[in-house]
Amino acid sequence: MDHLQALDKYFTENRETHLEQLKDFLRIPSISALSDHQGDMQKAAEWLLESFKQAGLENLSIDKTDGHPVVYGDWLHAEGKPTILVYGHYDVQPVDPLNLWESGPFEPEVRDGKLYARGASDDKGQVFMHVKAVEALMKENGSLPVNVKFIIEGEEEVGSPNLEKYIEENKEKLSADIIVISDTGMYGPGKPAICYGLRGLAGVQIDVRGAKGDLHSGIYGGGVQNPIHAIADILSSFHDKEGTIAVEGFYDDVRPLADEEREAYRALNFDEEALKEEIGVNELFGEKGYSYLEQTWTRPTLEVNGVFGGFSGEGIKTVLPAEAGAKITCRLVPDQDPEDIVRKLRAHIEKHKPTGVTVTVSEFDKGKPFITPFDHPAIQAAGKSYEKVYNVPTAFTRMGGSIPIVAAFDEILNLPVVLMGFGLSSENFHAPNEHFHLENFDKGLRVIGDYYYELSEFTKDDLNK
């Protein structure tokens, strides 16, 4: 019996036990954003530590931070073999609006081959799979084909405010050859994907102030600058009519898209017509010269997320508002720097601000973009493991979203990152009725177990070229 057959046998025989264990994990309302759940966060960390122990991991600890703790465990007896650092999170999003849930968010329920609960897909279910893959290999063989370290945090859903400091302070403890993260998705049902790039983020708020208070638009209108008109002028200056960003120097550091990447995206045969129908628009709109996937995965953006000011209640109020504003986020690509982009935004706003108002810019979330060459051996090995189990070619993709801590791992530990997800975009993570397709739970367990064997074929030097 080869190792994949042994894994299949183990996971088949223990499926119901594993599902019940996962349900126990999902019953813990570990909502990091709400202080009322402080005790639940500790309970989830303790539950995870016990699962590490049962799986055969060693050097177990619940490490304090300035916020919620980090759970650590390792197994380091595969002499001469690579070391994998597995990252994930045990915290979950709030559940509001509660009335839209068909079953309790912390009362796990299987319906139509899907496990419903908050955290089922993001990220408790996927973290649990890595723990059970280790358990399976330890039960079957008494050892692992590679060395592993687990670092599972409790603050991802609130921006990981304390993890970067933790990584800096524990560089030696966290030293490894690659980082594996299962907190992303597949390309589609039955279509596995390895994500090798994420966009970064830079967010600002623009506040425009006119008169010291709201004015009567009949008495003052036409003689005093209107802050809403002013913010509209600023916002319209950010793009040309074809959607290209007009901020000076915005594209200076953008890394060109390689021909082989473009060809790989074309081979995915993305259905733009189906997308338009799904989201309810009659046309797509974006930077000229790039496909939709290229626009959303590999090109930077500047989006207006919200505009505020003046009267918006029922009826009409003849007011000339004293203030208005807008919230902006930019998605960034290699090799753009969030600090540099914010400086360029400030310069652009200063250049284009109308007379008669005061404009201030406040900075918010920032995160650097991340990319690992998709021909890296660790990424290609992950693709092989997917293909063995799913029996289809693996797609190599980037993602339009941002996971800032991924770039921090890359920068601080200087290691390749393998984003090896099993979720689907339709699984309502962060929304009511979050769920996880059990087909991907079952297959994912086998993929992860096989991946550890695939990586054992490499030397440390192979993975750190």
CSV table of C-alpha atoms in Angstrom, one decimal:
chain,number,residue,atom,x,y,z
A,1,MET,CA,0.0,0.0,0.0
A,2,ASP,CA,1.5,3.4,-1.0
A,3,HIS,CA,1.2,6.4,1.2
A,4,LEU,CA,-1.8,7.9,-0.7
A,5,GLN,CA,-3.7,4.7,-0.3
A,6,ALA,CA,-2.8,4.6,3.4
A,7,LEU,CA,-4.0,8.2,3.9
A,8,ASP,CA,-7.2,7.4,2.1
A,9,LYS,CA,-7.8,4.4,4.3
A,10,TYR,CA,-7.1,6.3,7.5
A,11,PHE,CA,-9.3,9.3,6.6
A,12,THR,CA,-12.2,7.1,5.4
A,13,GLU,CA,-12.2,5.1,8.6
A,14,ASN,CA,-12.0,8.2,10.8
A,15,ARG,CA,-14.2,10.6,8.8
A,16,GLU,CA,-17.1,10.7,11.3
A,17,THR,CA,-14.8,11.1,14.2
A,18,HIS,CA,-12.9,13.9,12.5
A,19,LEU,CA,-16.2,15.7,11.6
A,20,GLU,CA,-17.4,15.6,15.2
A,21,GLN,CA,-14.1,16.9,16.4
A,22,LEU,CA,-14.3,19.8,13.9
A,23,LYS,CA,-17.8,20.5,15.0
A,24,ASP,CA,-16.5,20.8,18.6
A,25,PHE,CA,-14.0,23.4,17.4
A,26,LEU,CA,-16.6,25.3,15.4
A,27,ARG,CA,-18.9,25.5,18.5
A,28,ILE,CA,-16.4,27.8,20.2
A,29,PRO,CA,-17.5,31.4,19.3
A,30,SER,CA,-13.9,32.7,19.0
A,31,ILE,CA,-14.8,36.2,17.7
A,32,SER,CA,-11.7,38.3,18.0
A,33,ALA,CA,-13.4,41.6,17.3
A,34,LEU,CA,-15.7,41.4,20.3
A,35,SER,CA,-14.3,41.8,23.8
A,36,ASP,CA,-17.2,39.8,25.2
A,37,HIS,CA,-15.6,36.7,23.6
A,38,GLN,CA,-12.2,37.0,25.4
A,39,GLY,CA,-12.9,33.8,27.2
A,40,ASP,CA,-13.9,32.0,24.1
A,41,MET,CA,-10.6,33.0,22.4
A,42,GLN,CA,-8.7,31.4,25.2
A,43,LYS,CA,-10.9,28.3,25.0
A,44,ALA,CA,-10.3,28.0,21.3
A,45,ALA,CA,-6.5,28.3,21.8
A,46,GLU,CA,-6.6,25.6,24.5
A,47,TRP,CA,-8.8,23.4,22.2
A,48,LEU,CA,-6.3,23.7,19.4
A,49,LEU,CA,-3.3,23.0,21.7
A,50,GLU,CA,-5.0,19.8,22.8
A,51,SER,CA,-5.6,18.8,19.2
A,52,PHE,CA,-1.9,19.4,18.5
A,53,LYS,CA,-1.0,17.1,21.4
A,54,GLN,CA,-3.4,14.4,20.1
A,55,ALA,CA,-1.8,14.6,16.6
A,56,GLY,CA,1.7,14.0,18.0
A,57,LEU,CA,3.1,17.5,17.8
A,58,GLU,CA,5.6,18.6,20.5
A,59,ASN,CA,7.0,21.7,22.2
A,60,LEU,CA,3.4,23.0,22.6
A,61,SER,CA,2.7,26.4,23.8
A,62,ILE,CA,0.1,29.2,24.0
A,63,ASP,CA,2.2,32.3,23.5
A,64,LYS,CA,0.9,35.6,24.8
A,65,THR,CA,0.8,38.7,22.7
A,66,ASP,CA,-0.5,42.2,23.4
A,67,GLY,CA,-3.9,40.8,22.1
A,68,HIS,CA,-5.1,37.2,21.7
A,69,PRO,CA,-2.5,34.4,21.9
A,70,VAL,CA,-0.7,32.4,19.3
A,71,VAL,CA,-0.8,28.6,19.5
A,72,TYR,CA,2.5,26.9,18.6
A,73,GLY,CA,3.5,23.2,18.1
A,74,ASP,CA,6.2,21.4,16.1
A,75,TRP,CA,7.7,18.0,15.2
A,76,LEU,CA,11.4,18.2,14.2
A,77,HIS,CA,12.8,14.7,13.9
A,78,ALA,CA,13.1,14.4,10.1
A,79,GLU,CA,16.8,14.8,10.0
A,80,GLY,CA,18.1,16.5,6.8
A,81,LYS,CA,14.5,17.1,5.5
A,82,PRO,CA,12.9,20.4,4.9
A,83,THR,CA,10.9,22.2,7.5
A,84,ILE,CA,7.3,23.5,6.8
A,85,LEU,CA,5.8,26.4,8.8
A,86,VAL,CA,2.0,26.1,8.7
A,87,TYR,CA,0.2,29.3,9.4
A,88,GLY,CA,-3.6,29.8,10.1
A,89,HIS,CA,-6.0,31.5,12.4
A,90,TYR,CA,-8.5,30.3,15.0
A,91,ASP,CA,-10.5,33.5,15.3
A,92,VAL,CA,-13.7,34.1,13.3
A,93,GLN,CA,-15.8,37.1,12.1
A,94,PRO,CA,-18.9,38.4,13.9
A,95,VAL,CA,-22.1,36.7,12.9
A,96,ASP,CA,-24.5,39.6,12.3
A,97,PRO,CA,-27.1,39.7,10.9
A,98,LEU,CA,-28.1,36.7,13.0
A,99,ASN,CA,-31.6,36.4,11.5
A,100,LEU,CA,-30.2,35.5,8.1
A,101,TRP,CA,-28.6,32.3,9.4
A,102,GLU,CA,-30.6,29.1,8.5
A,103,SER,CA,-29.0,27.3,11.5
A,104,GLY,CA,-27.0,28.7,14.5
A,105,PRO,CA,-23.6,30.1,13.5
A,106,PHE,CA,-22.0,28.1,16.3
A,107,GLU,CA,-24.3,25.1,16.0
A,108,PRO,CA,-22.5,23.2,13.2
A,109,GLU,CA,-24.9,21.4,10.8
A,110,VAL,CA,-24.3,19.3,7.7
A,111,ARG,CA,-26.7,20.0,4.8
A,112,ASP,CA,-26.4,18.8,1.2
A,113,GLY,CA,-22.8,17.8,1.6
A,114,LYS,CA,-21.8,21.1,3.2
A,115,LEU,CA,-20.8,21.9,6.8
A,116,TYR,CA,-22.5,25.1,8.0
A,117,ALA,CA,-21.0,27.2,10.8
A,118,ARG,CA,-19.0,30.4,11.3
A,119,GLY,CA,-15.3,29.4,10.7
A,120,ALA,CA,-16.1,26.3,8.7
A,121,SER,CA,-14.2,27.6,5.7
A,122,ASP,CA,-12.4,30.6,7.1
A,123,ASP,CA,-10.2,29.3,8.7
A,124,LYS,CA,-10.9,26.7,11.4
A,125,GLY,CA,-11.8,24.0,8.9
A,126,GLN,CA,-8.7,24.5,6.9
A,127,VAL,CA,-6.4,24.7,9.9
A,128,PHE,CA,-8.0,21.5,11.3
A,129,MET,CA,-7.2,19.7,8.0
A,130,HIS,CA,-3.4,20.3,8.5
A,131,VAL,CA,-3.6,19.1,12.1
A,132,LYS,CA,-5.4,15.9,11.0
A,133,ALA,CA,-2.9,15.3,8.1
A,134,VAL,CA,-0.1,15.3,10.7
A,135,GLU,CA,-2.1,13.0,12.9
A,136,ALA,CA,-2.7,10.5,10.1
A,137,LEU,CA,0.9,10.3,9.2
A,138,MET,CA,2.0,9.9,12.8
A,139,LYS,CA,-0.6,7.2,13.4
A,140,GLU,CA,0.3,5.3,10.3
A,141,ASN,CA,4.1,5.7,10.4
A,142,GLY,CA,5.1,7.0,13.8
A,143,SER,CA,6.9,9.8,12.1
A,144,LEU,CA,6.6,12.5,9.5
A,145,PRO,CA,8.4,12.7,6.1
A,146,VAL,CA,9.3,16.4,6.8
A,147,ASN,CA,9.6,18.7,9.8
A,148,VAL,CA,6.6,20.8,10.7
A,149,LYS,CA,5.9,23.9,12.8
A,150,PHE,CA,2.5,25.3,13.4
A,151,ILE,CA,1.7,28.9,14.2
A,152,ILE,CA,-2.0,29.6,14.5
A,153,GLU,CA,-3.0,33.1,15.6
A,154,GLY,CA,-6.2,34.6,17.0
A,155,GLU,CA,-6.3,38.0,15.4
A,156,GLU,CA,-6.3,37.6,11.7
A,157,GLU,CA,-9.9,38.8,11.4
A,158,VAL,CA,-8.9,42.1,13.0
A,159,GLY,CA,-5.8,42.7,10.9
A,160,SER,CA,-3.2,40.7,12.9
A,161,PRO,CA,-2.1,43.7,14.9
A,162,ASN,CA,0.3,41.8,17.1
A,163,LEU,CA,1.6,39.0,14.8
A,164,GLU,CA,4.3,40.9,13.0
A,165,LYS,CA,5.9,41.8,16.4
A,166,TYR,CA,5.6,38.1,17.4
A,167,ILE,CA,7.3,37.0,14.2
A,168,GLU,CA,10.2,39.5,14.7
A,169,GLU,CA,10.7,38.3,18.3
A,170,ASN,CA,10.6,34.6,17.4
A,171,LYS,CA,12.6,34.4,14.1
A,172,GLU,CA,14.7,31.5,15.3
A,173,LYS,CA,11.7,29.6,16.7
A,174,LEU,CA,9.8,30.1,13.4
A,175,SER,CA,12.8,29.4,11.1
A,176,ALA,CA,11.8,27.0,8.2
A,177,ASP,CA,12.2,26.4,4.5
A,178,ILE,CA,8.7,27.3,3.3
A,179,ILE,CA,5.5,28.6,4.8
A,180,VAL,CA,2.2,26.9,3.9
A,181,ILE,CA,-1.1,28.8,4.4
A,182,SER,CA,-4.6,27.3,3.8
A,183,ASP,CA,-6.7,30.4,4.0
A,184,THR,CA,-7.4,31.0,0.3
A,185,GLY,CA,-9.7,29.3,-2.2
A,186,MET,CA,-9.8,27.1,-5.2
A,187,TYR,CA,-10.4,28.4,-8.7
A,188,GLY,CA,-13.8,26.7,-8.8
A,189,PRO,CA,-15.7,23.5,-7.8
A,190,GLY,CA,-13.4,20.6,-8.6
A,191,LYS,CA,-10.7,23.0,-9.9
A,192,PRO,CA,-7.8,23.2,-7.5
A,193,ALA,CA,-5.5,26.3,-7.5
A,194,ILE,CA,-2.3,27.5,-6.0
A,195,CYS,CA,-2.2,31.2,-5.3
A,196,TYR,CA,1.3,32.6,-5.8
A,197,GLY,CA,0.5,36.3,-5.5
A,198,LEU,CA,-1.6,38.8,-3.5
A,199,ARG,CA,-2.2,42.5,-4.0
A,200,GLY,CA,-1.1,44.9,-1.3
A,201,LEU,CA,-3.2,47.6,0.2
A,202,ALA,CA,-3.1,51.4,1.0
A,203,GLY,CA,-6.1,53.1,2.4
A,204,VAL,CA,-6.8,56.8,3.1
A,205,GLN,CA,-9.7,59.1,4.0
A,206,ILE,CA,-10.1,62.5,2.5
A,207,ASP,CA,-11.9,65.1,4.5
A,208,VAL,CA,-13.0,68.4,2.9
A,209,ARG,CA,-14.0,71.4,5.1
A,210,GLY,CA,-15.7,74.6,3.9
A,211,ALA,CA,-17.6,77.0,6.1
A,212,LYS,CA,-17.6,76.7,9.9
A,213,GLY,CA,-21.2,75.3,9.7
A,214,ASP,CA,-23.9,74.3,7.2
A,215,LEU,CA,-25.2,77.3,5.2
A,216,HIS,CA,-28.5,78.1,3.5
A,217,SER,CA,-28.0,77.3,-0.1
A,218,GLY,CA,-30.3,80.1,-1.2
A,219,ILE,CA,-28.4,82.8,0.7
A,220,TYR,CA,-24.8,81.5,0.2
A,221,GLY,CA,-25.1,79.2,-2.8
A,222,GLY,CA,-23.0,80.4,-5.7
A,223,GLY,CA,-20.7,82.5,-3.5
A,224,VAL,CA,-19.1,79.9,-1.3
A,225,GLN,CA,-17.3,76.7,-2.3
A,226,ASN,CA,-19.4,73.5,-1.8
A,227,PRO,CA,-17.4,70.8,-0.1
A,228,ILE,CA,-19.4,68.1,-2.0
A,229,HIS,CA,-18.5,69.7,-5.3
A,230,ALA,CA,-14.9,69.9,-4.1
A,231,ILE,CA,-14.7,66.2,-3.1
A,232,ALA,CA,-16.3,65.3,-6.4
A,233,ASP,CA,-13.6,67.3,-8.3
A,234,ILE,CA,-10.9,65.5,-6.4
A,235,LEU,CA,-12.4,62.0,-7.0
A,236,SER,CA,-12.9,62.6,-10.7
A,237,SER,CA,-9.2,63.6,-11.0
A,238,PHE,CA,-8.0,60.1,-10.0
A,239,HIS,CA,-8.8,58.4,-13.3
A,240,ASP,CA,-9.1,59.2,-16.9
A,241,LYS,CA,-12.2,58.3,-18.9
A,242,GLU,CA,-10.8,54.8,-19.7
A,243,GLY,CA,-10.2,53.9,-16.1
A,244,THR,CA,-6.4,54.4,-16.0
A,245,ILE,CA,-5.2,55.9,-12.7
A,246,ALA,CA,-4.1,59.5,-13.3
A,247,VAL,CA,-2.0,59.9,-10.1
A,248,GLU,CA,1.5,60.9,-11.2
A,249,GLY,CA,4.0,58.1,-10.7
A,250,PHE,CA,1.4,55.6,-9.6
A,251,TYR,CA,2.5,52.9,-12.1
A,252,ASP,CA,6.3,53.6,-11.9
A,253,ASP,CA,7.2,50.5,-9.9
A,254,VAL,CA,4.6,48.1,-11.2
A,255,ARG,CA,6.3,44.8,-12.2
A,256,PRO,CA,5.4,43.8,-15.8
A,257,LEU,CA,3.3,40.7,-16.3
A,258,ALA,CA,5.4,37.8,-17.7
A,259,ASP,CA,4.3,36.2,-21.0
A,260,GLU,CA,4.0,32.8,-19.4
A,261,GLU,CA,1.7,34.2,-16.7
A,262,ARG,CA,-0.6,35.7,-19.4
A,263,GLU,CA,-0.7,32.5,-21.2
A,264,ALA,CA,-1.5,30.6,-18.0
A,265,TYR,CA,-4.5,33.0,-17.4
A,266,ARG,CA,-5.7,32.6,-20.9
A,267,ALA,CA,-5.7,28.8,-20.5
A,268,LEU,CA,-8.2,29.2,-17.6
A,269,ASN,CA,-10.9,30.2,-20.1
A,270,PHE,CA,-12.5,32.6,-17.7
A,271,ASP,CA,-16.1,33.3,-18.6
A,272,GLU,CA,-16.6,37.0,-18.5
A,273,GLU,CA,-20.3,36.7,-19.7
A,274,ALA,CA,-21.1,34.4,-16.7
A,275,LEU,CA,-19.4,36.9,-14.4
A,276,LYS,CA,-21.5,39.8,-15.7
A,277,GLU,CA,-24.7,37.7,-15.2
A,278,GLU,CA,-23.6,36.6,-11.7
A,279,ILE,CA,-22.9,40.2,-10.4
A,280,GLY,CA,-25.7,41.9,-12.4
A,281,VAL,CA,-23.8,44.3,-14.7
A,282,ASN,CA,-24.2,44.7,-18.5
A,283,GLU,CA,-20.5,45.6,-19.1
A,284,LEU,CA,-17.2,45.1,-17.3
A,285,PHE,CA,-14.9,48.2,-17.0
A,286,GLY,CA,-11.2,48.4,-16.3
A,287,GLU,CA,-7.7,49.3,-17.5
A,288,LYS,CA,-7.4,49.0,-21.2
A,289,GLY,CA,-5.1,46.3,-22.6
A,290,TYR,CA,-5.7,43.7,-19.9
A,291,SER,CA,-8.1,40.9,-19.4
A,292,TYR,CA,-10.4,40.8,-16.4
A,293,LEU,CA,-8.2,38.3,-14.6
A,294,GLU,CA,-5.1,40.4,-15.3
A,295,GLN,CA,-6.9,43.6,-14.2
A,296,THR,CA,-8.0,42.0,-10.9
A,297,TRP,CA,-4.9,39.9,-10.1
A,298,THR,CA,-1.9,41.7,-11.5
A,299,ARG,CA,-2.8,45.4,-11.9
A,300,PRO,CA,-3.1,48.1,-9.2
A,301,THR,CA,-6.3,49.9,-8.4
A,302,LEU,CA,-7.6,53.1,-6.8
A,303,GLU,CA,-11.2,52.6,-5.7
A,304,VAL,CA,-13.6,55.0,-3.9
A,305,ASN,CA,-15.2,52.9,-1.2
A,306,GLY,CA,-17.6,55.6,0.2
A,307,VAL,CA,-18.6,59.2,-0.1
A,308,PHE,CA,-20.3,61.3,2.6
A,309,GLY,CA,-21.6,64.8,3.3
A,310,GLY,CA,-24.6,67.0,3.2
A,311,PHE,CA,-28.3,65.9,3.5
A,312,SER,CA,-29.4,62.4,2.5
A,313,GLY,CA,-32.7,62.0,4.3
A,314,GLU,CA,-36.1,61.8,2.8
A,315,GLY,CA,-37.2,64.9,0.8
A,316,ILE,CA,-35.0,67.9,0.2
A,317,LYS,CA,-33.1,70.2,2.4
A,318,THR,CA,-31.6,73.4,0.8
A,319,VAL,CA,-28.3,73.2,2.6
A,320,LEU,CA,-24.8,74.0,1.5
A,321,PRO,CA,-22.8,71.5,3.7
A,322,ALA,CA,-19.9,72.5,5.7
A,323,GLU,CA,-18.0,69.2,5.1
A,324,ALA,CA,-17.7,66.2,2.9
A,325,GLY,CA,-15.4,63.3,2.5
A,326,ALA,CA,-14.5,60.0,0.9
A,327,LYS,CA,-12.7,56.7,1.7
A,328,ILE,CA,-10.2,55.4,-0.7
A,329,THR,CA,-8.4,52.1,-1.0
A,330,CYS,CA,-5.6,51.2,-3.5
A,331,ARG,CA,-4.8,47.6,-4.3
A,332,LEU,CA,-1.1,47.3,-5.0
A,333,VAL,CA,1.1,44.9,-7.0
A,334,PRO,CA,4.7,43.9,-6.9
A,335,ASP,CA,6.9,46.1,-6.5
A,336,GLN,CA,4.7,48.9,-5.3
A,337,ASP,CA,5.2,50.2,-1.7
A,338,PRO,CA,2.2,51.4,0.3
A,339,GLU,CA,4.1,54.3,1.9
A,340,ASP,CA,5.2,55.6,-1.5
A,341,ILE,CA,1.7,55.3,-2.9
A,342,VAL,CA,0.2,57.3,0.0
A,343,ARG,CA,2.8,60.0,-0.6
A,344,LYS,CA,1.8,60.2,-4.2
A,345,LEU,CA,-1.9,60.3,-3.3
A,346,ARG,CA,-1.2,63.2,-0.9
A,347,ALA,CA,0.7,65.1,-3.6
A,348,HIS,CA,-2.1,64.5,-6.1
A,349,ILE,CA,-4.8,65.6,-3.8
A,350,GLU,CA,-2.9,68.8,-2.8
A,351,LYS,CA,-2.4,69.6,-6.5
A,352,HIS,CA,-6.1,69.1,-7.4
A,353,LYS,CA,-7.9,70.5,-4.4
A,354,PRO,CA,-10.3,73.3,-5.3
A,355,THR,CA,-10.1,76.7,-3.7
A,356,GLY,CA,-12.2,77.7,-0.7
A,357,VAL,CA,-11.9,74.5,1.2
A,358,THR,CA,-9.4,72.8,3.6
A,359,VAL,CA,-8.5,69.2,2.7
A,360,THR,CA,-6.9,66.7,5.1
A,361,VAL,CA,-5.8,63.1,4.4
A,362,SER,CA,-5.8,60.4,7.1
A,363,GLU,CA,-4.0,57.1,6.5
A,364,PHE,CA,-5.5,53.7,7.3
A,365,ASP,CA,-4.7,50.1,6.5
A,366,LYS,CA,-1.4,49.4,4.7
A,367,GLY,CA,0.0,46.1,3.4
A,368,LYS,CA,2.7,45.2,1.0
A,369,PRO,CA,2.0,43.0,-2.1
A,370,PHE,CA,3.3,39.5,-2.2
A,371,ILE,CA,4.5,37.1,-4.9
A,372,THR,CA,6.4,33.9,-5.1
A,373,PRO,CA,7.6,32.7,-8.5
A,374,PHE,CA,5.0,30.1,-9.6
A,375,ASP,CA,7.7,27.8,-11.0
A,376,HIS,CA,9.2,27.5,-7.4
A,377,PRO,CA,9.6,23.8,-6.6
A,378,ALA,CA,7.4,24.1,-3.4
A,379,ILE,CA,4.5,25.5,-5.5
A,380,GLN,CA,4.9,23.0,-8.3
A,381,ALA,CA,5.0,20.2,-5.7
A,382,ALA,CA,1.7,21.4,-4.2
A,383,GLY,CA,0.2,21.4,-7.8
A,384,LYS,CA,1.2,17.7,-8.1
A,385,SER,CA,-0.5,16.7,-4.9
A,386,TYR,CA,-3.7,18.5,-6.0
A,387,GLU,CA,-3.6,16.7,-9.3
A,388,LYS,CA,-3.2,13.3,-7.8
A,389,VAL,CA,-6.3,13.7,-5.7
A,390,TYR,CA,-8.6,15.8,-7.9
A,391,ASN,CA,-7.4,14.2,-11.2
A,392,VAL,CA,-7.4,17.6,-13.0
A,393,PRO,CA,-4.6,20.1,-13.7
A,394,THR,CA,-3.9,22.6,-11.0
A,395,ALA,CA,-4.3,26.3,-11.9
A,396,PHE,CA,-1.6,28.8,-10.8
A,397,THR,CA,-3.3,32.0,-9.9
A,398,ARG,CA,-2.9,35.3,-8.2
A,399,MET,CA,-5.6,36.9,-6.0
A,400,GLY,CA,-7.0,40.4,-6.1
A,401,GLY,CA,-7.4,40.6,-2.4
A,402,SER,CA,-4.9,41.3,0.3
A,403,ILE,CA,-3.6,39.3,3.3
A,404,PRO,CA,-1.0,41.8,4.7
A,405,ILE,CA,0.6,39.3,7.1
A,406,VAL,CA,1.6,37.1,4.1
A,407,ALA,CA,3.9,39.9,2.9
A,408,ALA,CA,5.2,40.3,6.5
A,409,PHE,CA,6.1,36.5,6.6
A,410,ASP,CA,7.9,36.9,3.3
A,411,GLU,CA,9.8,40.0,4.4
A,412,ILE,CA,10.7,39.1,7.9
A,413,LEU,CA,11.5,35.4,7.5
A,414,ASN,CA,12.5,35.6,3.8
A,415,LEU,CA,10.8,32.4,2.9
A,416,PRO,CA,8.7,31.2,-0.1
A,417,VAL,CA,5.0,31.2,0.8
A,418,VAL,CA,2.6,28.5,-0.6
A,419,LEU,CA,-1.0,29.5,-0.5
A,420,MET,CA,-2.8,26.2,-0.7
A,421,GLY,CA,-6.5,26.8,-0.2
A,422,PHE,CA,-9.5,24.5,-0.3
A,423,GLY,CA,-12.4,27.0,0.1
A,424,LEU,CA,-14.8,28.2,-2.6
A,425,SER,CA,-15.7,31.8,-3.2
A,426,SER,CA,-19.4,30.8,-2.8
A,427,GLU,CA,-19.0,29.6,0.8
A,428,ASN,CA,-20.1,32.9,2.5
A,429,PHE,CA,-17.1,33.4,4.6
A,430,HIS,CA,-17.7,36.7,6.5
A,431,ALA,CA,-21.4,36.4,5.8
A,432,PRO,CA,-24.4,34.5,7.2
A,433,ASN,CA,-24.5,30.8,6.4
A,434,GLU,CA,-20.8,30.3,6.0
A,435,HIS,CA,-20.1,26.7,5.0
A,436,PHE,CA,-17.4,24.3,3.8
A,437,HIS,CA,-18.0,21.8,1.0
A,438,LEU,CA,-17.1,18.4,2.5
A,439,GLU,CA,-15.9,17.1,-0.8
A,440,ASN,CA,-13.0,19.6,-0.5
A,441,PHE,CA,-12.6,18.7,3.2
A,442,ASP,CA,-12.2,15.1,2.3
A,443,LYS,CA,-9.9,15.6,-0.7
A,444,GLY,CA,-8.0,18.4,1.0
A,445,LEU,CA,-6.9,16.0,3.8
A,446,ARG,CA,-5.4,13.7,1.3
A,447,VAL,CA,-3.8,16.5,-0.7
A,448,ILE,CA,-2.0,17.9,2.4
A,449,GLY,CA,-0.8,14.5,3.5
A,450,ASP,CA,0.6,13.8,0.1
A,451,TYR,CA,2.2,17.2,-0.1
A,452,TYR,CA,4.4,16.5,2.9
A,453,TYR,CA,5.7,13.5,1.0
A,454,GLU,CA,6.3,15.5,-2.1
A,455,LEU,CA,8.3,18.1,-0.2
A,456,SER,CA,10.4,15.3,1.4
A,457,GLU,CA,11.9,14.7,-2.0
A,458,PHE,CA,13.6,18.1,-1.9
A,459,THR,CA,16.7,19.2,0.0
A,460,LYS,CA,16.7,22.4,1.9
A,461,ASP,CA,18.9,23.9,-0.8
A,462,ASP,CA,16.3,23.0,-3.4
A,463,LEU,CA,13.7,25.1,-1.6
A,464,ASN,CA,15.9,28.1,-0.9
A,465,LYS,CA,17.4,28.8,-4.3
